[in-house]
mmCIF file of C-alpha atoms and ligand atoms in Angstrom:
data_model
loop_
_atom_site.group_PDB
_atom_site.id
_atom_site.type_symbol
_atom_site.label_atom_id
_atom_site.label_comp_id
_atom_site.label_asym_id
_atom_site.label_seq_id
_atom_site.Cartn_x
_atom_site.Cartn_y
_atom_site.Cartn_z
ATOM 1 C CA MET A 1 5.640 8.709 -19.397
ATOM 2 C CA SER A 2 7.767 10.375 -16.768
ATOM 3 C CA PHE A 3 6.382 11.875 -13.592
ATOM 4 C CA SER A 4 4.343 14.902 -14.586
ATOM 5 C CA LYS A 5 4.064 16.780 -11.296
ATOM 6 C CA ALA A 6 6.329 19.419 -9.769
ATOM 7 C CA SER A 7 8.868 17.872 -7.405
ATOM 8 C CA VAL A 8 9.880 19.141 -3.983
ATOM 9 C CA ARG A 9 13.426 19.087 -5.393
ATOM 10 C CA ASP A 10 12.505 22.031 -7.600
ATOM 11 C CA ALA A 11 10.636 24.080 -4.987
ATOM 12 C CA GLU A 12 12.077 27.311 -3.539
ATOM 13 C CA VAL A 13 11.902 26.532 0.147
ATOM 14 C CA ALA A 14 14.731 28.401 1.904
ATOM 15 C CA GLY A 15 13.358 30.550 4.704
ATOM 16 C CA ARG A 16 9.807 29.469 3.961
ATOM 17 C CA ARG A 17 7.318 27.386 5.917
ATOM 18 C CA VAL A 18 6.301 24.149 4.241
ATOM 19 C CA LEU A 19 3.228 22.104 5.132
ATOM 20 C CA VAL A 20 4.161 18.474 4.485
ATOM 21 C CA ARG A 21 1.457 15.791 4.352
ATOM 22 C CA VAL A 22 3.145 12.584 5.430
ATOM 23 C CA ASP A 23 1.799 9.075 5.951
ATOM 24 C CA PHE A 24 2.578 8.396 9.601
ATOM 25 C CA ASN A 25 -0.324 5.949 9.926
ATOM 26 C CA VAL A 26 1.802 3.448 11.860
ATOM 27 C CA PRO A 27 0.826 0.563 14.124
ATOM 28 C CA LEU A 28 1.020 1.451 17.841
ATOM 29 C CA ASP A 29 1.633 -0.885 20.726
ATOM 30 C CA GLY A 30 1.174 0.310 24.295
ATOM 31 C CA GLY A 31 1.767 3.974 23.454
ATOM 32 C CA ARG A 32 4.836 3.257 21.319
ATOM 33 C CA VAL A 33 5.376 2.959 17.577
ATOM 34 C CA ALA A 34 5.421 -0.773 16.818
ATOM 35 C CA ASP A 35 6.734 -0.445 13.249
ATOM 36 C CA ASP A 36 8.395 2.763 12.057
ATOM 37 C CA THR A 37 8.705 1.807 8.358
ATOM 38 C CA ARG A 38 6.395 4.590 7.241
ATOM 39 C CA ILE A 39 8.180 7.211 9.332
ATOM 40 C CA ARG A 40 11.528 6.156 7.844
ATOM 41 C CA ALA A 41 10.033 6.294 4.354
ATOM 42 C CA ALA A 42 9.265 10.011 4.832
ATOM 43 C CA LEU A 43 12.750 10.929 6.094
ATOM 44 C CA PRO A 44 14.341 11.745 2.712
ATOM 45 C CA THR A 45 11.768 14.482 2.025
ATOM 46 C CA ILE A 46 11.948 15.830 5.579
ATOM 47 C CA GLU A 47 15.743 15.872 5.517
ATOM 48 C CA LEU A 48 15.898 17.505 2.087
ATOM 49 C CA LEU A 49 13.597 20.311 3.262
ATOM 50 C CA ARG A 50 15.550 20.855 6.494
ATOM 51 C CA GLU A 51 18.873 20.933 4.641
ATOM 52 C CA ARG A 52 17.488 23.563 2.309
ATOM 53 C CA GLY A 53 16.470 25.828 5.174
ATOM 54 C CA ALA A 54 12.707 25.280 5.254
ATOM 55 C CA ALA A 55 10.617 25.264 8.423
ATOM 56 C CA LEU A 56 8.417 22.177 8.472
ATOM 57 C CA VAL A 57 4.811 21.727 9.559
ATOM 58 C CA LEU A 58 4.070 18.001 9.327
ATOM 59 C CA VAL A 59 0.539 16.634 9.172
ATOM 60 C CA SER A 60 -0.734 13.039 9.052
ATOM 61 C CA HIS A 61 -3.631 10.853 10.044
ATOM 62 C CA LEU A 62 -3.340 7.915 12.427
ATOM 63 C CA GLY A 63 -6.028 5.226 12.528
ATOM 64 C CA ARG A 64 -9.706 6.096 12.301
ATOM 65 C CA PRO A 65 -10.694 8.494 15.084
ATOM 66 C CA LYS A 66 -13.929 9.434 13.238
ATOM 67 C CA GLY A 67 -13.653 13.202 13.342
ATOM 68 C CA LYS A 68 -13.078 13.738 17.048
ATOM 69 C CA PRO A 69 -10.061 13.684 19.370
ATOM 70 C CA ASP A 70 -9.073 10.267 20.719
ATOM 71 C CA PRO A 71 -6.061 10.262 23.064
ATOM 72 C CA ALA A 72 -5.242 6.670 22.043
ATOM 73 C CA LEU A 73 -4.637 7.953 18.498
ATOM 74 C CA SER A 74 -2.537 10.991 19.368
ATOM 75 C CA MET A 75 0.507 11.644 17.171
ATOM 76 C CA ARG A 76 2.680 12.011 20.297
ATOM 77 C CA PRO A 77 4.430 8.591 20.088
ATOM 78 C CA VAL A 78 5.020 9.205 16.383
ATOM 79 C CA GLY A 79 6.635 12.586 17.105
ATOM 80 C CA GLU A 80 8.884 10.983 19.711
ATOM 81 C CA ARG A 81 10.045 8.319 17.263
ATOM 82 C CA LEU A 82 10.546 10.897 14.509
ATOM 83 C CA ALA A 83 12.729 12.979 16.843
ATOM 84 C CA GLU A 84 14.898 9.907 17.519
ATOM 85 C CA LEU A 85 15.239 9.145 13.813
ATOM 86 C CA LEU A 86 16.025 12.756 12.885
ATOM 87 C CA GLY A 87 18.273 13.374 15.863
ATOM 88 C CA ALA A 88 16.487 16.696 16.229
ATOM 89 C CA GLU A 89 13.704 18.237 18.258
ATOM 90 C CA VAL A 90 10.140 17.727 17.004
ATOM 91 C CA GLN A 91 7.619 20.165 18.449
ATOM 92 C CA GLN A 92 4.205 18.617 19.024
ATOM 93 C CA ALA A 93 1.087 20.694 18.448
ATOM 94 C CA PRO A 94 -1.764 20.142 20.925
ATOM 95 C CA THR A 95 -4.385 20.211 18.159
ATOM 96 C CA VAL A 96 -4.581 20.217 14.354
ATOM 97 C CA ILE A 97 -5.474 23.876 13.875
ATOM 98 C CA GLY A 98 -6.263 26.857 16.124
ATOM 99 C CA GLY A 99 -4.547 29.806 17.802
ATOM 100 C CA ASP A 100 -1.903 27.833 19.690
ATOM 101 C CA VAL A 101 -0.882 25.963 16.579
ATOM 102 C CA GLU A 102 -0.657 29.198 14.575
ATOM 103 C CA THR A 103 1.607 30.669 17.234
ATOM 104 C CA MET A 104 3.843 27.589 17.202
ATOM 105 C CA ALA A 105 4.016 27.585 13.399
ATOM 106 C CA GLY A 106 4.799 31.332 13.390
ATOM 107 C CA GLY A 107 7.748 30.768 15.710
ATOM 108 C CA LEU A 108 9.466 28.144 13.538
ATOM 109 C CA GLY A 109 12.928 28.900 12.159
ATOM 110 C CA PRO A 110 14.845 27.210 9.307
ATOM 111 C CA GLY A 111 15.176 23.473 9.954
ATOM 112 C CA ASP A 112 12.591 23.426 12.762
ATOM 113 C CA VAL A 113 9.921 20.730 12.745
ATOM 114 C CA LEU A 114 6.375 20.994 14.093
ATOM 115 C CA LEU A 115 4.077 17.950 14.045
ATOM 116 C CA LEU A 116 0.348 18.658 14.071
ATOM 117 C CA GLU A 117 -2.117 16.436 15.923
ATOM 118 C CA ASN A 118 -3.913 13.613 14.085
ATOM 119 C CA VAL A 119 -5.701 15.375 11.223
ATOM 120 C CA ARG A 120 -8.619 12.941 11.442
ATOM 121 C CA PHE A 121 -9.469 14.458 14.834
ATOM 122 C CA GLU A 122 -11.093 17.119 12.621
ATOM 123 C CA PRO A 123 -14.411 16.161 10.968
ATOM 124 C CA GLY A 124 -13.487 18.395 8.023
ATOM 125 C CA GLU A 125 -10.611 16.109 7.011
ATOM 126 C CA ALA A 126 -12.627 13.233 5.533
ATOM 127 C CA GLU A 127 -15.278 15.689 4.278
ATOM 128 C CA ASN A 128 -12.577 17.658 2.456
ATOM 129 C CA ASP A 129 -14.003 20.788 4.067
ATOM 130 C CA PRO A 130 -12.439 23.905 2.500
ATOM 131 C CA LYS A 131 -12.523 25.554 5.932
ATOM 132 C CA LEU A 132 -10.112 22.980 7.324
ATOM 133 C CA ALA A 133 -8.019 22.999 4.154
ATOM 134 C CA GLY A 134 -7.812 26.806 4.356
ATOM 135 C CA ALA A 135 -6.854 26.719 8.035
ATOM 136 C CA LEU A 136 -4.069 24.216 7.304
ATOM 137 C CA ALA A 137 -2.884 26.392 4.422
ATOM 138 C CA GLU A 138 -2.663 29.383 6.804
ATOM 139 C CA LEU A 139 0.123 27.569 8.649
ATOM 140 C CA ALA A 140 2.547 27.566 5.702
ATOM 141 C CA ASP A 141 3.737 29.170 2.462
ATOM 142 C CA LEU A 142 3.698 26.057 0.312
ATOM 143 C CA TYR A 143 2.566 22.457 0.400
ATOM 144 C CA VAL A 144 4.332 19.138 -0.180
ATOM 145 C CA ASN A 145 2.458 15.850 -0.395
ATOM 146 C CA ASP A 146 4.575 12.828 0.486
ATOM 147 C CA ALA A 147 1.683 10.662 1.748
ATOM 148 C CA PHE A 148 1.383 8.212 -1.119
ATOM 149 C CA GLY A 149 -0.606 5.806 1.077
ATOM 150 C CA ALA A 150 -3.349 8.437 1.449
ATOM 151 C CA ALA A 151 -3.199 9.882 -2.080
ATOM 152 C CA HIS A 152 -6.265 7.932 -3.268
ATOM 153 C CA ARG A 153 -8.409 9.920 -0.843
ATOM 154 C CA ALA A 154 -9.619 13.441 -1.583
ATOM 155 C CA HIS A 155 -9.341 14.717 1.974
ATOM 156 C CA ALA A 156 -8.601 18.234 3.253
ATOM 157 C CA SER A 157 -4.934 17.496 3.985
ATOM 158 C CA THR A 158 -4.331 15.426 0.842
ATOM 159 C CA GLU A 159 -6.297 17.344 -1.782
ATOM 160 C CA GLY A 160 -8.215 20.351 -0.456
ATOM 161 C CA VAL A 161 -5.169 22.194 0.827
ATOM 162 C CA ALA A 162 -3.584 22.152 -2.651
ATOM 163 C CA HIS A 163 -6.330 24.577 -3.748
ATOM 164 C CA PHE A 164 -4.912 27.136 -1.296
ATOM 165 C CA LEU A 165 -1.157 26.534 -1.549
ATOM 166 C CA GLN A 166 1.100 25.555 -4.441
ATOM 167 C CA GLY A 167 1.587 21.812 -4.094
ATOM 168 C CA TYR A 168 4.726 19.773 -4.813
ATOM 169 C CA ALA A 169 5.307 16.031 -4.805
ATOM 170 C CA GLY A 170 7.469 14.628 -2.012
ATOM 171 C CA LEU A 171 10.289 12.222 -2.878
ATOM 172 C CA LEU A 172 8.444 9.106 -1.682
ATOM 173 C CA LEU A 173 5.235 9.947 -3.491
ATOM 174 C CA GLU A 174 7.150 10.699 -6.671
ATOM 175 C CA ARG A 175 9.075 7.422 -6.488
ATOM 176 C CA GLU A 176 5.924 5.364 -5.797
ATOM 177 C CA VAL A 177 4.052 6.873 -8.720
ATOM 178 C CA THR A 178 7.060 6.547 -11.031
ATOM 179 C CA VAL A 179 7.757 2.891 -10.170
ATOM 180 C CA LEU A 180 4.120 1.760 -10.331
ATOM 181 C CA THR A 181 3.417 3.706 -13.506
ATOM 182 C CA ARG A 182 6.398 2.080 -15.184
ATOM 183 C CA VAL A 183 5.024 -1.374 -14.306
ATOM 184 C CA VAL A 184 1.842 -0.675 -16.264
ATOM 185 C CA GLU A 185 3.218 1.552 -19.019
ATOM 186 C CA SER A 186 6.686 0.325 -19.917
ATOM 187 C CA PRO A 187 7.650 -2.834 -18.023
ATOM 188 C CA ALA A 188 10.628 -4.981 -18.967
ATOM 189 C CA ARG A 189 9.007 -8.143 -20.334
ATOM 190 C CA PRO A 190 7.763 -10.653 -19.650
ATOM 191 C CA LEU A 191 5.593 -8.887 -17.058
ATOM 192 C CA VAL A 192 4.416 -11.382 -14.440
ATOM 193 C CA VAL A 193 1.770 -10.294 -11.947
ATOM 194 C CA VAL A 194 1.167 -12.401 -8.846
ATOM 195 C CA LEU A 195 -2.095 -11.734 -7.029
ATOM 196 C CA GLY A 196 -3.297 -13.346 -3.829
ATOM 197 C CA GLY A 197 -4.710 -12.436 -0.464
ATOM 198 C CA ALA A 198 -8.226 -12.467 0.763
ATOM 199 C CA LYS A 199 -10.471 -10.109 -1.197
ATOM 200 C CA VAL A 200 -11.201 -10.552 -4.897
ATOM 201 C CA SER A 201 -13.519 -7.567 -4.989
ATOM 202 C CA ASP A 202 -10.662 -5.231 -3.981
ATOM 203 C CA LYS A 203 -8.308 -6.616 -6.601
ATOM 204 C CA VAL A 204 -10.435 -7.798 -9.516
ATOM 205 C CA ARG A 205 -10.058 -4.555 -11.459
ATOM 206 C CA VAL A 206 -6.335 -4.956 -11.178
ATOM 207 C CA ILE A 207 -6.669 -8.512 -12.523
ATOM 208 C CA GLU A 208 -8.710 -7.254 -15.470
ATOM 209 C CA ARG A 209 -6.276 -4.467 -16.252
ATOM 210 C CA PHE A 210 -3.315 -6.823 -16.156
ATOM 211 C CA LEU A 211 -5.049 -9.368 -18.379
ATOM 212 C CA GLU A 212 -4.617 -6.658 -21.013
ATOM 213 C CA ILE A 213 -1.092 -5.591 -20.074
ATOM 214 C CA ALA A 214 0.778 -8.499 -18.498
ATOM 215 C CA ASN A 215 2.198 -11.654 -20.046
ATOM 216 C CA ARG A 216 1.122 -13.818 -17.125
ATOM 217 C CA VAL A 217 -1.205 -13.340 -14.166
ATOM 218 C CA LEU A 218 -0.752 -15.875 -11.355
ATOM 219 C CA ILE A 219 -3.588 -16.257 -8.850
ATOM 220 C CA GLY A 220 -3.194 -17.604 -5.320
ATOM 221 C CA GLY A 221 -4.479 -17.004 -1.806
ATOM 222 C CA ALA A 222 -8.135 -17.203 -0.869
ATOM 223 C CA MET A 223 -8.841 -15.332 -4.089
ATOM 224 C CA CYS A 224 -8.447 -18.501 -6.171
ATOM 225 C CA PHE A 225 -11.546 -20.063 -4.598
ATOM 226 C CA SER A 226 -13.809 -17.456 -6.152
ATOM 227 C CA PHE A 227 -12.357 -18.554 -9.497
ATOM 228 C CA PHE A 228 -12.809 -22.249 -8.701
ATOM 229 C CA ARG A 229 -16.402 -21.663 -7.572
ATOM 230 C CA ALA A 230 -17.031 -19.813 -10.846
ATOM 231 C CA GLN A 231 -15.663 -22.868 -12.683
ATOM 232 C CA GLY A 232 -18.008 -25.179 -10.776
ATOM 233 C CA ILE A 233 -15.225 -26.758 -8.717
ATOM 234 C CA GLY A 234 -15.998 -27.712 -5.101
ATOM 235 C CA THR A 235 -14.495 -25.293 -2.588
ATOM 236 C CA GLY A 236 -15.565 -26.911 0.729
ATOM 237 C CA ASN A 237 -15.226 -24.417 3.566
ATOM 238 C CA SER A 238 -12.655 -22.282 1.762
ATOM 239 C CA LEU A 239 -13.016 -18.526 1.994
ATOM 240 C CA VAL A 240 -15.217 -17.560 -0.963
ATOM 241 C CA GLU A 241 -16.532 -14.073 -1.489
ATOM 242 C CA GLU A 242 -19.999 -14.277 -3.086
ATOM 243 C CA GLU A 243 -19.500 -11.004 -4.938
ATOM 244 C CA GLY A 244 -16.085 -12.228 -6.000
ATOM 245 C CA VAL A 245 -17.489 -15.270 -7.831
ATOM 246 C CA LYS A 246 -19.273 -13.113 -10.388
ATOM 247 C CA LEU A 247 -16.217 -10.934 -10.850
ATOM 248 C CA ALA A 248 -14.014 -14.017 -11.193
ATOM 249 C CA ALA A 249 -16.339 -15.433 -13.862
ATOM 250 C CA GLU A 250 -15.996 -12.180 -15.813
ATOM 251 C CA ALA A 251 -12.225 -12.255 -15.445
ATOM 252 C CA LEU A 252 -12.136 -15.868 -16.702
ATOM 253 C CA GLU A 253 -14.150 -14.838 -19.745
ATOM 254 C CA ARG A 254 -11.790 -11.960 -20.409
ATOM 255 C CA ALA A 255 -8.782 -14.230 -20.025
ATOM 256 C CA GLU A 256 -10.155 -16.474 -22.816
ATOM 257 C CA LYS A 257 -9.860 -13.585 -25.268
ATOM 258 C CA SER A 258 -6.613 -12.211 -23.937
ATOM 259 C CA SER A 259 -3.098 -13.192 -24.976
ATOM 260 C CA CYS A 260 -2.125 -13.018 -21.312
ATOM 261 C CA GLU A 261 -1.885 -16.373 -19.559
ATOM 262 C CA LEU A 262 -4.045 -16.612 -16.420
ATOM 263 C CA MET A 263 -2.560 -19.236 -14.119
ATOM 264 C CA LEU A 264 -4.563 -20.823 -11.301
ATOM 265 C CA PRO A 265 -3.339 -23.315 -8.685
ATOM 266 C CA VAL A 266 -3.216 -26.986 -9.733
ATOM 267 C CA ASP A 267 -2.801 -28.406 -6.222
ATOM 268 C CA LEU A 268 -3.600 -27.244 -2.694
ATOM 269 C CA VAL A 269 -2.861 -27.600 0.990
ATOM 270 C CA LEU A 270 -5.993 -27.978 3.110
ATOM 271 C CA GLY A 271 -6.843 -27.581 6.766
ATOM 272 C CA GLU A 272 -9.980 -28.262 8.752
ATOM 273 C CA SER A 273 -9.953 -24.799 10.305
ATOM 274 C CA PHE A 274 -7.997 -21.517 10.158
ATOM 275 C CA ASP A 275 -5.594 -22.601 12.846
ATOM 276 C CA ALA A 276 -1.903 -23.566 12.995
ATOM 277 C CA ALA A 277 -2.729 -26.743 14.951
ATOM 278 C CA THR A 278 -5.401 -27.979 12.525
ATOM 279 C CA GLU A 279 -5.093 -31.237 10.565
ATOM 280 C CA ARG A 280 -3.043 -30.531 7.386
ATOM 281 C CA ARG A 281 -3.626 -32.338 4.115
ATOM 282 C CA GLU A 282 -2.034 -31.964 0.672
ATOM 283 C CA ILE A 283 -4.143 -32.726 -2.400
ATOM 284 C CA ASP A 284 -3.035 -33.233 -5.972
ATOM 285 C CA ASP A 285 -5.937 -31.329 -7.509
ATOM 286 C CA VAL A 286 -8.075 -28.344 -6.534
ATOM 287 C CA GLU A 287 -11.381 -30.004 -5.611
ATOM 288 C CA VAL A 288 -11.807 -29.226 -1.892
ATOM 289 C CA PRO A 289 -13.804 -31.882 -0.022
ATOM 290 C CA ASP A 290 -16.587 -30.945 2.425
ATOM 291 C CA GLY A 291 -15.300 -30.124 5.882
ATOM 292 C CA TRP A 292 -11.952 -28.803 4.576
ATOM 293 C CA MET A 293 -10.653 -25.420 3.493
ATOM 294 C CA GLY A 294 -7.844 -24.481 1.145
ATOM 295 C CA LEU A 295 -5.197 -22.593 3.130
ATOM 296 C CA ASP A 296 -2.196 -22.671 0.800
ATOM 297 C CA VAL A 297 -1.232 -23.480 -2.770
ATOM 298 C CA GLY A 298 0.419 -26.884 -3.255
ATOM 299 C CA ALA A 299 4.029 -27.747 -4.118
ATOM 300 C CA LYS A 300 3.446 -28.166 -7.865
ATOM 301 C CA THR A 301 1.738 -24.780 -8.063
ATOM 302 C CA ALA A 302 4.497 -23.142 -6.029
ATOM 303 C CA ARG A 303 7.114 -24.597 -8.409
ATOM 304 C CA ALA A 304 5.276 -23.412 -11.514
ATOM 305 C CA TYR A 305 4.781 -19.926 -10.057
ATOM 306 C CA ALA A 306 8.424 -19.697 -8.958
ATOM 307 C CA GLU A 307 9.516 -20.659 -12.477
ATOM 308 C CA ALA A 308 7.306 -17.994 -14.076
ATOM 309 C CA ILE A 309 8.652 -15.408 -11.631
ATOM 310 C CA GLY A 310 12.253 -16.441 -12.311
ATOM 311 C CA ALA A 311 11.766 -15.891 -16.044
ATOM 312 C CA ALA A 312 10.170 -12.454 -15.647
ATOM 313 C CA GLY A 313 11.592 -9.114 -16.731
ATOM 314 C CA THR A 314 9.245 -7.455 -14.236
ATOM 315 C CA VAL A 315 7.345 -8.974 -11.312
ATOM 316 C CA LEU A 316 4.519 -7.275 -9.468
ATOM 317 C CA TRP A 317 3.343 -9.171 -6.376
ATOM 318 C CA ASN A 318 0.330 -8.245 -4.283
ATOM 319 C CA GLY A 319 -1.255 -10.648 -1.788
ATOM 320 C CA PRO A 320 0.066 -13.807 -0.071
ATOM 321 C CA MET A 321 -0.472 -17.275 -1.595
ATOM 322 C CA GLY A 322 -2.008 -18.665 1.583
ATOM 323 C CA ALA A 323 -2.561 -18.166 5.284
ATOM 324 C CA PHE A 324 1.154 -17.455 5.759
ATOM 325 C CA GLU A 325 0.654 -16.305 9.355
ATOM 326 C CA LEU A 326 0.080 -19.986 10.188
ATOM 327 C CA GLU A 327 3.442 -21.755 9.803
ATOM 328 C CA PRO A 328 2.000 -24.990 8.278
ATOM 329 C CA PHE A 329 0.402 -22.907 5.510
ATOM 330 C CA ALA A 330 3.267 -20.500 4.759
ATOM 331 C CA THR A 331 5.070 -22.705 2.206
ATOM 332 C CA GLY A 332 3.487 -21.319 -0.971
ATOM 333 C CA THR A 333 3.959 -17.722 0.097
ATOM 334 C CA ARG A 334 7.563 -18.455 1.078
ATOM 335 C CA ALA A 335 8.244 -20.037 -2.325
ATOM 336 C CA VAL A 336 6.863 -16.997 -4.137
ATOM 337 C CA ALA A 337 8.761 -14.630 -1.830
ATOM 338 C CA GLU A 338 12.022 -16.505 -2.462
ATOM 339 C CA ALA A 339 11.448 -16.511 -6.218
ATOM 340 C CA VAL A 340 10.702 -12.771 -6.177
ATOM 341 C CA ALA A 341 13.839 -12.138 -4.100
ATOM 342 C CA ALA A 342 16.011 -14.235 -6.432
ATOM 343 C CA THR A 343 14.784 -13.158 -9.878
ATOM 344 C CA PRO A 344 17.085 -10.870 -11.869
ATOM 345 C CA GLY A 345 14.029 -8.978 -13.139
ATOM 346 C CA THR A 346 12.655 -5.775 -11.612
ATOM 347 C CA THR A 347 10.541 -6.604 -8.557
ATOM 348 C CA VAL A 348 7.766 -4.543 -7.014
ATOM 349 C CA VAL A 349 5.735 -5.705 -4.028
ATOM 350 C CA GLY A 350 2.630 -3.982 -2.649
ATOM 351 C CA GLY A 351 0.077 -4.819 0.029
ATOM 352 C CA GLY A 352 0.640 -4.709 3.768
ATOM 353 C CA ASP A 353 0.507 -8.473 4.288
ATOM 354 C CA SER A 354 2.772 -9.310 1.353
ATOM 355 C CA VAL A 355 5.383 -6.868 2.624
ATOM 356 C CA ALA A 356 4.966 -8.344 6.130
ATOM 357 C CA ALA A 357 5.509 -11.833 4.675
ATOM 358 C CA LEU A 358 8.740 -10.716 2.982
ATOM 359 C CA GLN A 359 9.923 -9.214 6.254
ATOM 360 C CA GLN A 360 8.994 -12.396 8.123
ATOM 361 C CA PHE A 361 11.148 -14.409 5.702
ATOM 362 C CA GLY A 362 14.021 -11.908 5.908
ATOM 363 C CA LEU A 363 13.783 -11.137 2.180
ATOM 364 C CA ALA A 364 12.540 -7.538 2.158
ATOM 365 C CA GLU A 365 15.978 -6.126 1.254
ATOM 366 C CA LYS A 366 16.121 -8.261 -1.899
ATOM 367 C CA VAL A 367 13.121 -6.590 -3.547
ATOM 368 C CA ASP A 368 13.564 -3.515 -5.733
ATOM 369 C CA TRP A 369 10.540 -1.611 -4.471
ATOM 370 C CA LEU A 370 8.217 -2.176 -1.522
ATOM 371 C CA SER A 371 5.159 -0.005 -1.948
ATOM 372 C CA THR A 372 3.978 1.776 1.189
ATOM 373 C CA GLY A 373 0.453 2.341 -0.082
ATOM 374 C CA GLY A 374 -1.904 -0.641 -0.353
ATOM 375 C CA GLY A 375 -5.141 0.996 -1.500
ATOM 376 C CA ALA A 376 -3.389 3.823 -3.345
ATOM 377 C CA SER A 377 -1.133 1.434 -5.261
ATOM 378 C CA LEU A 378 -4.080 -0.747 -6.314
ATOM 379 C CA GLU A 379 -6.015 2.299 -7.562
ATOM 380 C CA LEU A 380 -3.011 3.567 -9.476
ATOM 381 C CA LEU A 381 -2.457 0.132 -11.030
ATOM 382 C CA GLU A 382 -6.138 0.002 -12.014
ATOM 383 C CA GLY A 383 -5.510 3.171 -13.991
ATOM 384 C CA LYS A 384 -7.388 5.543 -11.696
ATOM 385 C CA LYS A 385 -6.169 9.070 -11.063
ATOM 386 C CA LEU A 386 -5.151 9.709 -7.454
ATOM 387 C CA PRO A 387 -6.727 12.963 -6.157
ATOM 388 C CA GLY A 388 -3.731 13.677 -3.914
ATOM 389 C CA VAL A 389 -1.442 13.577 -6.945
ATOM 390 C CA GLU A 390 -3.742 15.327 -9.416
ATOM 391 C CA ALA A 391 -4.067 18.387 -7.140
ATOM 392 C CA LEU A 392 -0.321 19.102 -7.263
ATOM 393 C CA LEU A 393 1.312 21.591 -9.630
ATOM 394 C CA ASP A 394 2.210 20.271 -13.047
ATOM 395 C CA ALA A 395 5.940 20.011 -13.693
HETATM 396 P P1 ADP B 1 -2.153 -7.670 1.119
HETATM 397 O O1 ADP B 1 -2.226 -6.963 2.453
HETATM 398 O O2 ADP B 1 -0.768 -8.131 0.809
HETATM 399 O O3 ADP B 1 -2.782 -6.878 0.020
HETATM 400 P P2 ADP B 1 -4.567 -9.148 1.662
HETATM 401 O O4 ADP B 1 -4.866 -8.200 2.777
HETATM 402 O O5 ADP B 1 -5.427 -9.071 0.453
HETATM 403 O O6 ADP B 1 -3.013 -9.017 1.254
HETATM 404 O O7 ADP B 1 -4.662 -10.639 2.175
HETATM 405 C C1 ADP B 1 -3.879 -11.128 3.244
HETATM 406 C C2 ADP B 1 -4.639 -12.145 4.042
HETATM 407 O O8 ADP B 1 -5.146 -13.166 3.203
HETATM 408 C C3 ADP B 1 -3.759 -12.829 5.055
HETATM 409 O O9 ADP B 1 -4.228 -12.511 6.347
HETATM 410 C C4 ADP B 1 -3.913 -14.312 4.749
HETATM 411 O O10 ADP B 1 -4.051 -15.107 5.922
HETATM 412 C C5 ADP B 1 -5.194 -14.348 3.965
HETATM 413 N N1 ADP B 1 -5.271 -15.534 3.121
HETATM 414 C C6 ADP B 1 -4.492 -15.854 2.086
HETATM 415 N N2 ADP B 1 -4.841 -17.038 1.568
HETATM 416 C C7 ADP B 1 -5.882 -17.484 2.302
HETATM 417 C C8 ADP B 1 -6.691 -18.646 2.270
HETATM 418 N N3 ADP B 1 -6.494 -19.594 1.341
HETATM 419 N N4 ADP B 1 -7.695 -18.757 3.161
HETATM 420 C C9 ADP B 1 -7.895 -17.787 4.083
HETATM 421 N N5 ADP B 1 -7.164 -16.681 4.177
HETATM 422 C C10 ADP B 1 -6.164 -16.518 3.298
HETATM 423 MG MG1 MG B 2 -3.858 -6.733 3.889
#
């Protein structure tokens, strides 16, 4: 299946005002943008629209201001960084909607860029209030959604506004949906899915879906302890999610009947506490003694996982293999990252921490696609429809 929504590439934008929902939800540090990856990811759409003579009204959320203005979450530092990246002026609106903003939007000429304030300053955003959606729509002639990371939420700026203006997919959103859809619908085989990280409950539906689609599912990270607990194996002080144990038991049952191979760690690295200076101990099995916690997969596991990844036609990786932020427990995650970087197969990595791990190891460039949307990519992979995509015009 190819992408079924109308693309910004096919929109008539010259001389028109375009409201563009972007995902500028970036980390801030002392009033500056600490990581501009998400701003850079939106540049192709912004540049395409400017080149084609559109006037741009950009809107995004930043953090969780809970429906009221919070100066610490103003878009101002984001606008400053965007101006540097574009090499052009970015006008900054004092609010999200209102008379002043309408005046500023009305004064925009071709190529001009206006950035609205943090849309979550408005209570109507999360409530998907048609009044807010309508007021945003008043600012423009058409709508482009490039905020893949927010597309799983039916908010006023991601979904509601598309009921007032014709909506087109931005280049980033289109690419994200296309790449992730291909992983589930027509992957080069074998398809190997590597899942780790902390929360089983967030990812178990993805595990279940891939037990039907993938050739191998490799489990690591804290997630594996919910599986071990479900198998009656001792987990010591390892991070185990109670709700996750039941879900893991169901996944194990499903795996029995599936032709997909579910791989779990066969050895572990333990620590006494979640701390880089803690005592470190390698064990040759997965039974965690009392007083210890599993903080990384062991060397044998890492080798087996790297081999499976190396033989894959497609690899999807979401979630680190261990507490990679602590150097003594980064080995398993590094091994997986290196295998993903080196495999000739198509590689797709999602999840904020997994992407951060790749960057930490200097391997981010070697991956075919780094997804910018954690929650949105998981929901898409689960097979859910994303409201921010559904609301757009069909191609
Ligand atoms: P992503 O952001 O890539 O989706 P998650 O947010 O699900 O990944 O999980 C990342 C977190 O999981 C990291 O902070 C890491 O320290 C933690 N983690 C991984 N393995 C373990 C473990 N065995 N014990 C405790 N925490 C772990
Ligand atoms: Mg995370």
